[in-house]
C-alpha atoms as a PDB file:
ATOM      1  CA  UNK A   1      43.874 -80.225 135.045  1.00  0.00           C
ATOM      2  CA  UNK A   2      42.828 -78.104 132.530  1.00  0.00           C
ATOM      3  CA  UNK A   3      39.757 -80.555 131.951  1.00  0.00           C
ATOM      4  CA  UNK A   4      38.964 -80.352 135.536  1.00  0.00           C
ATOM      5  CA  UNK A   5      39.641 -76.813 135.746  1.00  0.00           C
ATOM      6  CA  UNK A   6      36.661 -76.684 132.849  1.00  0.00           C
ATOM      7  CA  UNK A   7      34.410 -78.971 134.484  1.00  0.00           C
ATOM      8  CA  UNK A   8      34.099 -77.439 137.853  1.00  0.00           C
ATOM      9  CA  UNK A   9      34.001 -73.900 135.887  1.00  0.00           C
ATOM     10  CA  UNK A  10      31.104 -74.973 133.577  1.00  0.00           C
ATOM     11  CA  UNK A  11      30.006 -78.191 134.204  1.00  0.00           C
ATOM     12  CA  UNK A  12      27.379 -79.087 137.554  1.00  0.00           C
ATOM     13  CA  UNK A  13      27.758 -75.712 139.856  1.00  0.00           C
ATOM     14  CA  UNK A  14      29.516 -73.385 137.885  1.00  0.00           C
ATOM     15  CA  UNK A  15      27.116 -72.036 135.678  1.00  0.00           C
ATOM     16  CA  UNK A  16      24.931 -71.315 137.852  1.00  0.00           C
ATOM     17  CA  UNK A  17      27.395 -69.618 140.656  1.00  0.00           C
ATOM     18  CA  UNK A  18      28.834 -66.999 137.687  1.00  0.00           C
ATOM     19  CA  UNK A  19      25.413 -66.103 137.056  1.00  0.00           C
ATOM     20  CA  UNK A  20      23.599 -65.952 140.556  1.00  0.00           C
ATOM     21  CA  UNK A  21      27.819 -63.611 140.516  1.00  0.00           C
ATOM     22  CA  UNK A  22      26.556 -61.199 137.601  1.00  0.00           C
ATOM     23  CA  UNK A  23      23.405 -60.827 139.142  1.00  0.00           C
ATOM     24  CA  UNK A  24      24.606 -59.835 142.524  1.00  0.00           C
ATOM     25  CA  UNK A  25      27.307 -57.685 139.884  1.00  0.00           C
ATOM     26  CA  UNK A  26      24.198 -55.524 138.028  1.00  0.00           C
ATOM     27  CA  UNK A  27      22.349 -55.567 141.314  1.00  0.00           C
ATOM     28  CA  UNK A  28      24.844 -54.170 143.605  1.00  0.00           C
ATOM     29  CA  UNK A  29      25.861 -51.542 140.603  1.00  0.00           C
ATOM     30  CA  UNK A  30      22.207 -50.254 140.215  1.00  0.00           C
ATOM     31  CA  UNK A  31      22.144 -49.853 143.851  1.00  0.00           C
ATOM     32  CA  UNK A  32      25.033 -48.053 144.196  1.00  0.00           C
ATOM     33  CA  UNK A  33      24.968 -45.294 141.302  1.00  0.00           C
ATOM     34  CA  UNK A  34      21.448 -44.969 142.218  1.00  0.00           C
ATOM     35  CA  UNK A  35      22.226 -44.091 146.498  1.00  0.00           C
ATOM     36  CA  UNK A  36      25.099 -41.881 144.943  1.00  0.00           C
ATOM     37  CA  UNK A  37      23.750 -40.135 142.212  1.00  0.00           C
ATOM     38  CA  UNK A  38      21.000 -38.822 144.939  1.00  0.00           C
ATOM     39  CA  UNK A  39      23.453 -38.182 148.035  1.00  0.00           C
ATOM     40  CA  UNK A  40      25.950 -36.124 145.388  1.00  0.00           C
ATOM     41  CA  UNK A  41      22.673 -34.369 144.066  1.00  0.00           C
ATOM     42  CA  UNK A  42      21.280 -33.488 147.194  1.00  0.00           C
ATOM     43  CA  UNK A  43      24.836 -31.803 148.399  1.00  0.00           C
ATOM     44  CA  UNK A  44      24.706 -30.179 145.481  1.00  0.00           C
ATOM     45  CA  UNK A  45      21.780 -28.844 145.002  1.00  0.00           C
ATOM     46  CA  UNK A  46      22.202 -27.570 149.124  1.00  0.00           C
ATOM     47  CA  UNK A  47      26.182 -25.806 147.853  1.00  0.00           C
ATOM     48  CA  UNK A  48      24.410 -24.286 145.161  1.00  0.00           C
ATOM     49  CA  UNK A  49      21.275 -22.448 147.225  1.00  0.00           C
ATOM     50  CA  UNK A  50      24.285 -20.745 149.372  1.00  0.00           C
ATOM     51  CA  UNK A  51      26.261 -19.714 146.481  1.00  0.00           C
ATOM     52  CA  UNK A  52      22.914 -18.419 145.095  1.00  0.00           C
ATOM     53  CA  UNK A  53      22.048 -16.703 148.455  1.00  0.00           C
ATOM     54  CA  UNK A  54      24.978 -14.993 148.078  1.00  0.00           C
ATOM     55  CA  UNK A  55      25.352 -13.772 144.482  1.00  0.00           C
ATOM     56  CA  UNK A  56      21.354 -12.518 144.655  1.00  0.00           C
ATOM     57  CA  UNK A  57      22.873  -9.950 147.564  1.00  0.00           C
ATOM     58  CA  UNK A  58      25.381  -8.902 145.282  1.00  0.00           C
ATOM     59  CA  UNK A  59      23.286  -8.304 142.686  1.00  0.00           C
ATOM     60  CA  UNK A  60      20.884  -6.302 144.976  1.00  0.00           C
ATOM     61  CA  UNK A  61      23.183  -4.504 146.651  1.00  0.00           C
ATOM     62  CA  UNK A  62      24.801  -3.180 143.442  1.00  0.00           C
ATOM     63  CA  UNK A  63      21.273  -1.938 142.227  1.00  0.00           C
ATOM     64  CA  UNK A  64      20.686  -0.273 145.751  1.00  0.00           C
ATOM     65  CA  UNK A  65      23.844   1.631 146.337  1.00  0.00           C
ATOM     66  CA  UNK A  66      22.987   4.024 143.942  1.00  0.00           C
ATOM     67  CA  UNK A  67      19.195   4.022 143.712  1.00  0.00           C
ATOM     68  CA  UNK A  68      19.438   7.807 145.708  1.00  0.00           C
ATOM     69  CA  UNK A  69      20.904   9.340 143.258  1.00  0.00           C
ATOM     70  CA  UNK A  70      18.063  10.156 140.874  1.00  0.00           C
ATOM     71  CA  UNK A  71      16.153  11.057 143.875  1.00  0.00           C
ATOM     72  CA  UNK A  72      19.126  13.892 144.982  1.00  0.00           C
ATOM     73  CA  UNK A  73      19.257  15.044 141.013  1.00  0.00           C
ATOM     74  CA  UNK A  74      15.534  15.504 140.799  1.00  0.00           C
ATOM     75  CA  UNK A  75      15.399  17.590 144.117  1.00  0.00           C
ATOM     76  CA  UNK A  76      17.802  20.182 143.332  1.00  0.00           C
ATOM     77  CA  UNK A  77      16.746  23.770 142.725  1.00  0.00           C
ATOM     78  CA  UNK A  78      19.385  24.337 139.787  1.00  0.00           C
ATOM     79  CA  UNK A  79      18.177  21.134 138.083  1.00  0.00           C
ATOM     80  CA  UNK A  80      14.750  22.353 138.024  1.00  0.00           C
ATOM     81  CA  UNK A  81      15.746  25.406 137.149  1.00  0.00           C
ATOM     82  CA  UNK A  82      17.088  24.412 134.455  1.00  0.00           C
ATOM     83  CA  UNK A  83      14.274  22.534 133.098  1.00  0.00           C
ATOM     84  CA  UNK A  84      12.555  25.352 133.326  1.00  0.00           C
ATOM     85  CA  UNK A  85      14.542  27.601 131.014  1.00  0.00           C
ATOM     86  CA  UNK A  86      16.779  28.996 132.982  1.00  0.00           C
ATOM     87  CA  UNK A  87      20.398  29.155 132.891  1.00  0.00           C
ATOM     88  CA  UNK A  88      22.361  26.270 135.125  1.00  0.00           C
ATOM     89  CA  UNK A  89      22.796  24.803 132.491  1.00  0.00           C
ATOM     90  CA  UNK A  90      26.986  24.808 133.509  1.00  0.00           C
ATOM     91  CA  UNK A  91      26.108  24.847 137.504  1.00  0.00           C
ATOM     92  CA  UNK A  92      24.034  21.595 136.976  1.00  0.00           C
ATOM     93  CA  UNK A  93      27.096  20.118 134.676  1.00  0.00           C
ATOM     94  CA  UNK A  94      29.390  20.986 137.208  1.00  0.00           C
ATOM     95  CA  UNK A  95      27.014  18.941 140.188  1.00  0.00           C
ATOM     96  CA  UNK A  96      26.092  15.889 137.828  1.00  0.00           C
ATOM     97  CA  UNK A  97      29.959  14.989 137.730  1.00  0.00           C
ATOM     98  CA  UNK A  98      30.786  15.871 141.185  1.00  0.00           C
ATOM     99  CA  UNK A  99      27.874  13.833 142.653  1.00  0.00           C
ATOM    100  CA  UNK A 100      28.698  10.966 140.062  1.00  0.00           C
ATOM    101  CA  UNK A 101      32.491  10.847 141.029  1.00  0.00           C
ATOM    102  CA  UNK A 102      31.588  11.001 145.036  1.00  0.00           C
ATOM    103  CA  UNK A 103      28.972   7.724 143.965  1.00  0.00           C
ATOM    104  CA  UNK A 104      31.210   6.005 142.198  1.00  0.00           C
ATOM    105  CA  UNK A 105      28.683   5.548 139.653  1.00  0.00           C
ATOM    106  CA  UNK A 106      29.082   5.125 135.818  1.00  0.00           C
ATOM    107  CA  UNK A 107      26.836   8.047 134.508  1.00  0.00           C
ATOM    108  CA  UNK A 108      24.682  10.469 136.151  1.00  0.00           C
ATOM    109  CA  UNK A 109      22.649  12.401 133.601  1.00  0.00           C
ATOM    110  CA  UNK A 110      19.275  15.164 133.222  1.00  0.00           C
ATOM    111  CA  UNK A 111      16.787  14.251 130.262  1.00  0.00           C
ATOM    112  CA  UNK A 112      13.923  17.054 129.558  1.00  0.00           C
ATOM    113  CA  UNK A 113      10.146  15.681 129.068  1.00  0.00           C
ATOM    114  CA  UNK A 114      11.131  15.167 124.991  1.00  0.00           C
ATOM    115  CA  UNK A 115      13.720  13.019 126.070  1.00  0.00           C
ATOM    116  CA  UNK A 116      16.924  14.999 124.906  1.00  0.00           C
ATOM    117  CA  UNK A 117      19.677  15.600 127.878  1.00  0.00           C
ATOM    118  CA  UNK A 118      20.368  18.669 129.037  1.00  0.00           C
ATOM    119  CA  UNK A 119      23.228  18.054 131.357  1.00  0.00           C
ATOM    120  CA  UNK A 120      25.368  15.704 131.971  1.00  0.00           C
ATOM    121  CA  UNK A 121      28.597  13.793 134.400  1.00  0.00           C
ATOM    122  CA  UNK A 122      30.358  13.163 131.116  1.00  0.00           C
ATOM    123  CA  UNK A 123      29.771  16.666 129.188  1.00  0.00           C
ATOM    124  CA  UNK A 124      33.523  17.511 128.962  1.00  0.00           C
ATOM    125  CA  UNK A 125      33.943  14.600 127.406  1.00  0.00           C
ATOM    126  CA  UNK A 126      34.524  13.273 123.656  1.00  0.00           C
ATOM    127  CA  UNK A 127      31.259  10.570 124.261  1.00  0.00           C
ATOM    128  CA  UNK A 128      29.078  13.167 126.123  1.00  0.00           C
ATOM    129  CA  UNK A 129      25.396  12.539 126.468  1.00  0.00           C
ATOM    130  CA  UNK A 130      24.630  16.328 126.267  1.00  0.00           C
ATOM    131  CA  UNK A 131      21.821  16.963 123.660  1.00  0.00           C
ATOM    132  CA  UNK A 132      21.148  13.597 122.422  1.00  0.00           C
ATOM    133  CA  UNK A 133      18.037  11.952 122.541  1.00  0.00           C
ATOM    134  CA  UNK A 134      17.173   9.166 124.584  1.00  0.00           C
ATOM    135  CA  UNK A 135      13.295   9.109 124.436  1.00  0.00           C
ATOM    136  CA  UNK A 136      13.024   5.284 122.927  1.00  0.00           C
ATOM    137  CA  UNK A 137      13.936   3.886 126.296  1.00  0.00           C
ATOM    138  CA  UNK A 138      11.375   2.550 128.618  1.00  0.00           C
ATOM    139  CA  UNK A 139      13.028   3.939 131.872  1.00  0.00           C
ATOM    140  CA  UNK A 140      12.229   7.355 130.338  1.00  0.00           C
ATOM    141  CA  UNK A 141       8.755   6.781 129.587  1.00  0.00           C
ATOM    142  CA  UNK A 142       8.175   5.288 133.211  1.00  0.00           C
ATOM    143  CA  UNK A 143       9.746   8.515 134.929  1.00  0.00           C
ATOM    144  CA  UNK A 144       7.925  10.657 132.903  1.00  0.00           C
ATOM    145  CA  UNK A 145       4.915   8.509 133.749  1.00  0.00           C
ATOM    146  CA  UNK A 146       5.319   9.470 137.723  1.00  0.00           C
ATOM    147  CA  UNK A 147       6.903   6.405 138.590  1.00  0.00           C
ATOM    148  CA  UNK A 148      10.590   5.235 138.958  1.00  0.00           C
ATOM    149  CA  UNK A 149      12.263   3.368 135.707  1.00  0.00           C
ATOM    150  CA  UNK A 150      14.561   0.639 136.240  1.00  0.00           C
ATOM    151  CA  UNK A 151      16.136  -0.802 132.807  1.00  0.00           C
ATOM    152  CA  UNK A 152      19.199  -2.864 132.179  1.00  0.00           C
ATOM    153  CA  UNK A 153      20.410  -2.069 128.538  1.00  0.00           C
ATOM    154  CA  UNK A 154      23.766  -1.281 126.378  1.00  0.00           C
ATOM    155  CA  UNK A 155      24.284   2.047 125.997  1.00  0.00           C
ATOM    156  CA  UNK A 156      23.448   3.683 122.792  1.00  0.00           C
ATOM    157  CA  UNK A 157      26.417   6.253 122.927  1.00  0.00           C
ATOM    158  CA  UNK A 158      29.078   4.665 124.524  1.00  0.00           C
ATOM    159  CA  UNK A 159      28.219   0.989 123.434  1.00  0.00           C
ATOM    160  CA  UNK A 160      29.221  -0.769 127.328  1.00  0.00           C
ATOM    161  CA  UNK A 161      25.964  -1.686 129.014  1.00  0.00           C
ATOM    162  CA  UNK A 162      24.566  -1.161 132.537  1.00  0.00           C
ATOM    163  CA  UNK A 163      21.563  -0.747 134.770  1.00  0.00           C
ATOM    164  CA  UNK A 164      19.488   2.706 133.865  1.00  0.00           C
ATOM    165  CA  UNK A 165      17.308   3.742 137.442  1.00  0.00           C
ATOM    166  CA  UNK A 166      15.622   6.333 136.653  1.00  0.00           C
ATOM    167  CA  UNK A 167      13.126   8.733 138.443  1.00  0.00           C
ATOM    168  CA  UNK A 168      11.045  12.125 137.571  1.00  0.00           C
ATOM    169  CA  UNK A 169      11.908  15.576 138.156  1.00  0.00           C
ATOM    170  CA  UNK A 170       8.709  17.591 139.191  1.00  0.00           C
ATOM    171  CA  UNK A 171       7.183  21.145 139.314  1.00  0.00           C
ATOM    172  CA  UNK A 172       4.625  21.383 142.017  1.00  0.00           C
ATOM    173  CA  UNK A 173       2.512  18.183 140.137  1.00  0.00           C
ATOM    174  CA  UNK A 174       4.212  18.384 137.118  1.00  0.00           C
ATOM    175  CA  UNK A 175       6.779  16.057 135.846  1.00  0.00           C
ATOM    176  CA  UNK A 176       9.186  18.589 133.661  1.00  0.00           C
ATOM    177  CA  UNK A 177      11.761  15.955 133.668  1.00  0.00           C
ATOM    178  CA  UNK A 178      13.978  12.644 133.706  1.00  0.00           C
ATOM    179  CA  UNK A 179      16.790  12.298 136.345  1.00  0.00           C
ATOM    180  CA  UNK A 180      18.810   9.002 135.407  1.00  0.00           C
ATOM    181  CA  UNK A 181      21.876   7.127 136.753  1.00  0.00           C
ATOM    182  CA  UNK A 182      23.825   4.429 135.053  1.00  0.00           C
ATOM    183  CA  UNK A 183      25.489   1.862 136.793  1.00  0.00           C
ATOM    184  CA  UNK A 184      27.890  -0.524 135.668  1.00  0.00           C
ATOM    185  CA  UNK A 185      27.513  -4.166 136.757  1.00  0.00           C
ATOM    186  CA  UNK A 186      29.872  -5.926 134.481  1.00  0.00           C
ATOM    187  CA  UNK A 187      32.729  -6.180 137.986  1.00  0.00           C
ATOM    188  CA  UNK A 188      30.275  -8.221 139.239  1.00  0.00           C
ATOM    189  CA  UNK A 189      30.904 -10.750 136.028  1.00  0.00           C
ATOM    190  CA  UNK A 190      34.459 -10.501 136.490  1.00  0.00           C
ATOM    191  CA  UNK A 191      34.189 -11.410 140.441  1.00  0.00           C
ATOM    192  CA  UNK A 192      32.244 -14.344 139.347  1.00  0.00           C
ATOM    193  CA  UNK A 193      34.638 -15.409 136.300  1.00  0.00           C
ATOM    194  CA  UNK A 194      37.441 -14.859 138.652  1.00  0.00           C
ATOM    195  CA  UNK A 195      36.571 -17.305 141.495  1.00  0.00           C
ATOM    196  CA  UNK A 196      35.498 -19.963 138.332  1.00  0.00           C
ATOM    197  CA  UNK A 197      31.677 -19.850 138.759  1.00  0.00           C
ATOM    198  CA  UNK A 198      29.142 -20.216 136.329  1.00  0.00           C
ATOM    199  CA  UNK A 199      26.529 -17.381 136.853  1.00  0.00           C
ATOM    200  CA  UNK A 200      23.936 -15.797 134.553  1.00  0.00           C
ATOM    201  CA  UNK A 201      21.450 -13.282 134.772  1.00  0.00           C
ATOM    202  CA  UNK A 202      18.266 -13.093 132.493  1.00  0.00           C
ATOM    203  CA  UNK A 203      15.949 -10.161 132.017  1.00  0.00           C
ATOM    204  CA  UNK A 204      12.058 -11.369 131.928  1.00  0.00           C
ATOM    205  CA  UNK A 205      12.228 -11.951 128.000  1.00  0.00           C
ATOM    206  CA  UNK A 206      14.589 -14.718 128.968  1.00  0.00           C
ATOM    207  CA  UNK A 207      17.683 -13.056 127.386  1.00  0.00           C
ATOM    208  CA  UNK A 208      21.230 -13.572 129.533  1.00  0.00           C
ATOM    209  CA  UNK A 209      22.731 -10.366 129.787  1.00  0.00           C
ATOM    210  CA  UNK A 210      25.381 -10.263 132.077  1.00  0.00           C
ATOM    211  CA  UNK A 211      27.069 -14.132 132.577  1.00  0.00           C
ATOM    212  CA  UNK A 212      30.543 -15.186 134.077  1.00  0.00           C
ATOM    213  CA  UNK A 213      31.101 -16.643 130.513  1.00  0.00           C
ATOM    214  CA  UNK A 214      31.052 -14.125 127.968  1.00  0.00           C
ATOM    215  CA  UNK A 215      29.691 -16.399 125.071  1.00  0.00           C
ATOM    216  CA  UNK A 216      26.762 -17.206 126.976  1.00  0.00           C
ATOM    217  CA  UNK A 217      26.100 -13.316 127.176  1.00  0.00           C
ATOM    218  CA  UNK A 218      22.906 -11.923 124.877  1.00  0.00           C
ATOM    219  CA  UNK A 219      21.478 -15.300 124.542  1.00  0.00           C
ATOM    220  CA  UNK A 220      18.558 -16.422 125.149  1.00  0.00           C
ATOM    221  CA  UNK A 221      17.214 -19.447 127.403  1.00  0.00           C
ATOM    222  CA  UNK A 222      14.036 -19.946 124.637  1.00  0.00           C
ATOM    223  CA  UNK A 223      14.188 -19.362 120.852  1.00  0.00           C
ATOM    224  CA  UNK A 224      12.513 -15.563 121.479  1.00  0.00           C
ATOM    225  CA  UNK A 225       8.833 -14.446 119.418  1.00  0.00           C
ATOM    226  CA  UNK A 226       9.891 -12.156 116.675  1.00  0.00           C
ATOM    227  CA  UNK A 227       7.141  -9.358 118.255  1.00  0.00           C
ATOM    228  CA  UNK A 228       9.774  -9.771 121.009  1.00  0.00           C
ATOM    229  CA  UNK A 229      12.623  -9.411 119.263  1.00  0.00           C
ATOM    230  CA  UNK A 230      11.401  -6.468 117.017  1.00  0.00           C
ATOM    231  CA  UNK A 231      10.510  -4.592 120.698  1.00  0.00           C
ATOM    232  CA  UNK A 232      13.729  -5.264 121.893  1.00  0.00           C
ATOM    233  CA  UNK A 233      15.113  -3.386 118.786  1.00  0.00           C
ATOM    234  CA  UNK A 234      13.185  -0.447 118.795  1.00  0.00           C
ATOM    235  CA  UNK A 235      14.144   0.231 122.374  1.00  0.00           C
ATOM    236  CA  UNK A 236      18.035  -0.608 121.352  1.00  0.00           C
ATOM    237  CA  UNK A 237      17.984  -2.345 124.772  1.00  0.00           C
ATOM    238  CA  UNK A 238      21.089  -4.809 123.441  1.00  0.00           C
ATOM    239  CA  UNK A 239      22.743  -2.493 120.770  1.00  0.00           C
ATOM    240  CA  UNK A 240      23.136  -4.546 117.563  1.00  0.00           C
ATOM    241  CA  UNK A 241      23.753  -7.734 119.335  1.00  0.00           C
ATOM    242  CA  UNK A 242      21.689 -10.742 118.034  1.00  0.00           C
ATOM    243  CA  UNK A 243      19.939 -12.393 120.071  1.00  0.00           C
ATOM    244  CA  UNK A 244      20.302 -16.137 119.735  1.00  0.00           C
ATOM    245  CA  UNK A 245      19.227 -19.171 121.517  1.00  0.00           C
ATOM    246  CA  UNK A 246      21.345 -21.141 124.020  1.00  0.00           C
ATOM    247  CA  UNK A 247      21.714 -24.350 122.518  1.00  0.00           C
ATOM    248  CA  UNK A 248      20.587 -26.792 125.266  1.00  0.00           C
ATOM    249  CA  UNK A 249      21.129 -30.309 124.639  1.00  0.00           C
ATOM    250  CA  UNK A 250      18.812 -31.683 127.140  1.00  0.00           C
ATOM    251  CA  UNK A 251      16.856 -30.930 130.042  1.00  0.00           C
ATOM    252  CA  UNK A 252      15.817 -33.013 132.671  1.00  0.00           C
ATOM    253  CA  UNK A 253      15.021 -32.524 136.079  1.00  0.00           C
ATOM    254  CA  UNK A 254      16.475 -33.155 139.282  1.00  0.00           C
ATOM    255  CA  UNK A 255      15.115 -35.135 142.572  1.00  0.00           C
ATOM    256  CA  UNK A 256      15.034 -31.729 144.281  1.00  0.00           C
ATOM    257  CA  UNK A 257      12.949 -30.164 141.492  1.00  0.00           C
ATOM    258  CA  UNK A 258      15.533 -28.490 140.294  1.00  0.00           C
ATOM    259  CA  UNK A 259      16.020 -28.410 136.201  1.00  0.00           C
ATOM    260  CA  UNK A 260      19.048 -30.266 134.730  1.00  0.00           C
ATOM    261  CA  UNK A 261      20.610 -28.808 131.690  1.00  0.00           C
ATOM    262  CA  UNK A 262      23.421 -30.021 128.947  1.00  0.00           C
ATOM    263  CA  UNK A 263      25.252 -26.904 127.178  1.00  0.00           C
ATOM    264  CA  UNK A 264      28.593 -25.971 126.169  1.00  0.00           C
ATOM    265  CA  UNK A 265      30.644 -23.778 127.879  1.00  0.00           C
ATOM    266  CA  UNK A 266      32.053 -22.620 125.024  1.00  0.00           C
ATOM    267  CA  UNK A 267      32.206 -23.512 121.500  1.00  0.00           C
ATOM    268  CA  UNK A 268      35.420 -25.760 121.078  1.00  0.00           C
ATOM    269  CA  UNK A 269      34.786 -27.561 124.286  1.00  0.00           C
ATOM    270  CA  UNK A 270      32.555 -30.759 124.527  1.00  0.00           C
ATOM    271  CA  UNK A 271      28.656 -30.192 126.178  1.00  0.00           C
ATOM    272  CA  UNK A 272      28.305 -30.274 130.141  1.00  0.00           C
ATOM    273  CA  UNK A 273      25.758 -30.817 132.771  1.00  0.00           C
ATOM    274  CA  UNK A 274      24.427 -28.580 135.085  1.00  0.00           C
ATOM    275  CA  UNK A 275      22.159 -28.128 138.139  1.00  0.00           C
ATOM    276  CA  UNK A 276      20.402 -24.792 137.426  1.00  0.00           C
ATOM    277  CA  UNK A 277      20.044 -22.371 140.826  1.00  0.00           C
ATOM    278  CA  UNK A 278      17.317 -19.775 139.936  1.00  0.00           C
ATOM    279  CA  UNK A 279      15.581 -16.786 142.261  1.00  0.00           C
ATOM    280  CA  UNK A 280      14.099 -13.852 141.308  1.00  0.00           C
ATOM    281  CA  UNK A 281      16.646 -10.038 142.266  1.00  0.00           C
ATOM    282  CA  UNK A 282      13.952  -8.288 144.378  1.00  0.00           C
ATOM    283  CA  UNK A 283      12.728  -4.610 142.809  1.00  0.00           C
ATOM    284  CA  UNK A 284      13.900  -5.788 139.586  1.00  0.00           C
ATOM    285  CA  UNK A 285      12.447  -7.697 137.101  1.00  0.00           C
ATOM    286  CA  UNK A 286      15.744  -9.969 136.423  1.00  0.00           C
ATOM    287  CA  UNK A 287      16.224 -13.904 137.407  1.00  0.00           C
ATOM    288  CA  UNK A 288      19.671 -14.826 138.629  1.00  0.00           C
ATOM    289  CA  UNK A 289      20.987 -18.335 137.879  1.00  0.00           C
ATOM    290  CA  UNK A 290      24.019 -20.585 139.592  1.00  0.00           C
ATOM    291  CA  UNK A 291      24.712 -23.320 137.412  1.00  0.00           C
ATOM    292  CA  UNK A 292      25.791 -26.438 139.676  1.00  0.00           C
ATOM    293  CA  UNK A 293      28.797 -28.376 137.305  1.00  0.00           C
ATOM    294  CA  UNK A 294      27.565 -32.216 137.335  1.00  0.00           C
ATOM    295  CA  UNK A 295      31.427 -33.800 136.311  1.00  0.00           C
ATOM    296  CA  UNK A 296      31.923 -35.201 139.615  1.00  0.00           C
ATOM    297  CA  UNK A 297      28.571 -36.984 139.260  1.00  0.00           C
ATOM    298  CA  UNK A 298      29.773 -39.483 136.677  1.00  0.00           C
ATOM    299  CA  UNK A 299      33.029 -39.829 138.306  1.00  0.00           C
ATOM    300  CA  UNK A 300      31.170 -41.531 141.378  1.00  0.00           C
ATOM    301  CA  UNK A 301      29.032 -43.121 139.195  1.00  0.00           C
ATOM    302  CA  UNK A 302      32.051 -45.043 137.351  1.00  0.00           C
ATOM    303  CA  UNK A 303      33.741 -45.841 140.869  1.00  0.00           C
ATOM    304  CA  UNK A 304      30.153 -47.333 141.970  1.00  0.00           C
ATOM    305  CA  UNK A 305      30.201 -49.638 138.970  1.00  0.00           C
ATOM    306  CA  UNK A 306      33.644 -50.689 139.489  1.00  0.00           C
ATOM    307  CA  UNK A 307      32.399 -51.605 142.903  1.00  0.00           C
ATOM    308  CA  UNK A 308      29.855 -53.487 142.018  1.00  0.00           C
ATOM    309  CA  UNK A 309      32.179 -54.747 139.290  1.00  0.00           C
ATOM    310  CA  UNK A 310      35.106 -56.078 141.882  1.00  0.00           C
ATOM    311  CA  UNK A 311      32.658 -57.488 144.301  1.00  0.00           C
ATOM    312  CA  UNK A 312      31.219 -59.855 142.079  1.00  0.00           C
ATOM    313  CA  UNK A 313      34.173 -60.490 141.046  1.00  0.00           C
ATOM    314  CA  UNK A 314      35.088 -61.851 144.378  1.00  0.00           C
ATOM    315  CA  UNK A 315      31.175 -63.655 144.839  1.00  0.00           C
ATOM    316  CA  UNK A 316      32.312 -65.606 141.853  1.00  0.00           C
ATOM    317  CA  UNK A 317      35.703 -66.145 142.965  1.00  0.00           C
END
């Protein structure tokens, strides 16, 4: 009996049948893996773009919500009087505090032409901005030149990150001071993390400053040149936080043209593959990224190989 079975399998047409089954199995596995990967990538691309639209609108709304505050401050007659040397400090401090509390902004303050804070909404607090010199901040220089400033940075005094929006205060054609509002955007990070989403925002230098995962914050997508690091240090943009490059293990491109990267969620976790969806934030020199995990892709590939293997076995039988 054993001899007959051996002859049927390994003598005559047996080897050809096994070889044909193996070829069919390999061809089927390659085809199924390719189709499964392509279908899942298209679906993940569609879902990622939808999520990106949602988060881009929330970032934009957080920015636009407080844009009017520096404009109101810049037009107040007591604000202008204080900048001209008149004794309105107490009144302006109380006004700034009232406007800040009403709008629920982080801070609201007034700077003279030298960059020194004359009045602030936190004037009663131990870490009051009053008397501090922030002339090195780009938002101050932009407003002093007559434009509007937008700058994300870690607060020099408070150590808390925020978006700074500034406007010039004019007396006729002359800029006599700068009005600034600070916006706390960390709630966005908390919402992303609570939703189990992987999101980050980069500045014009490619530095991640908002992220659902704290370990990604204050890292860069690429190693930064020395002159860029020196400029960030001079601006005290990220305080004493060292900017290190994000450890991206591999990069490739999906059929949809999206970048696929491999990195670790944290130091203790193995690397994972993500599809990157990115979009510029209107009105700000930022880029928003939504990361779609490709963990399900490996599962579908394994399923495809399993189906092909079972099919090949059935063909052989």
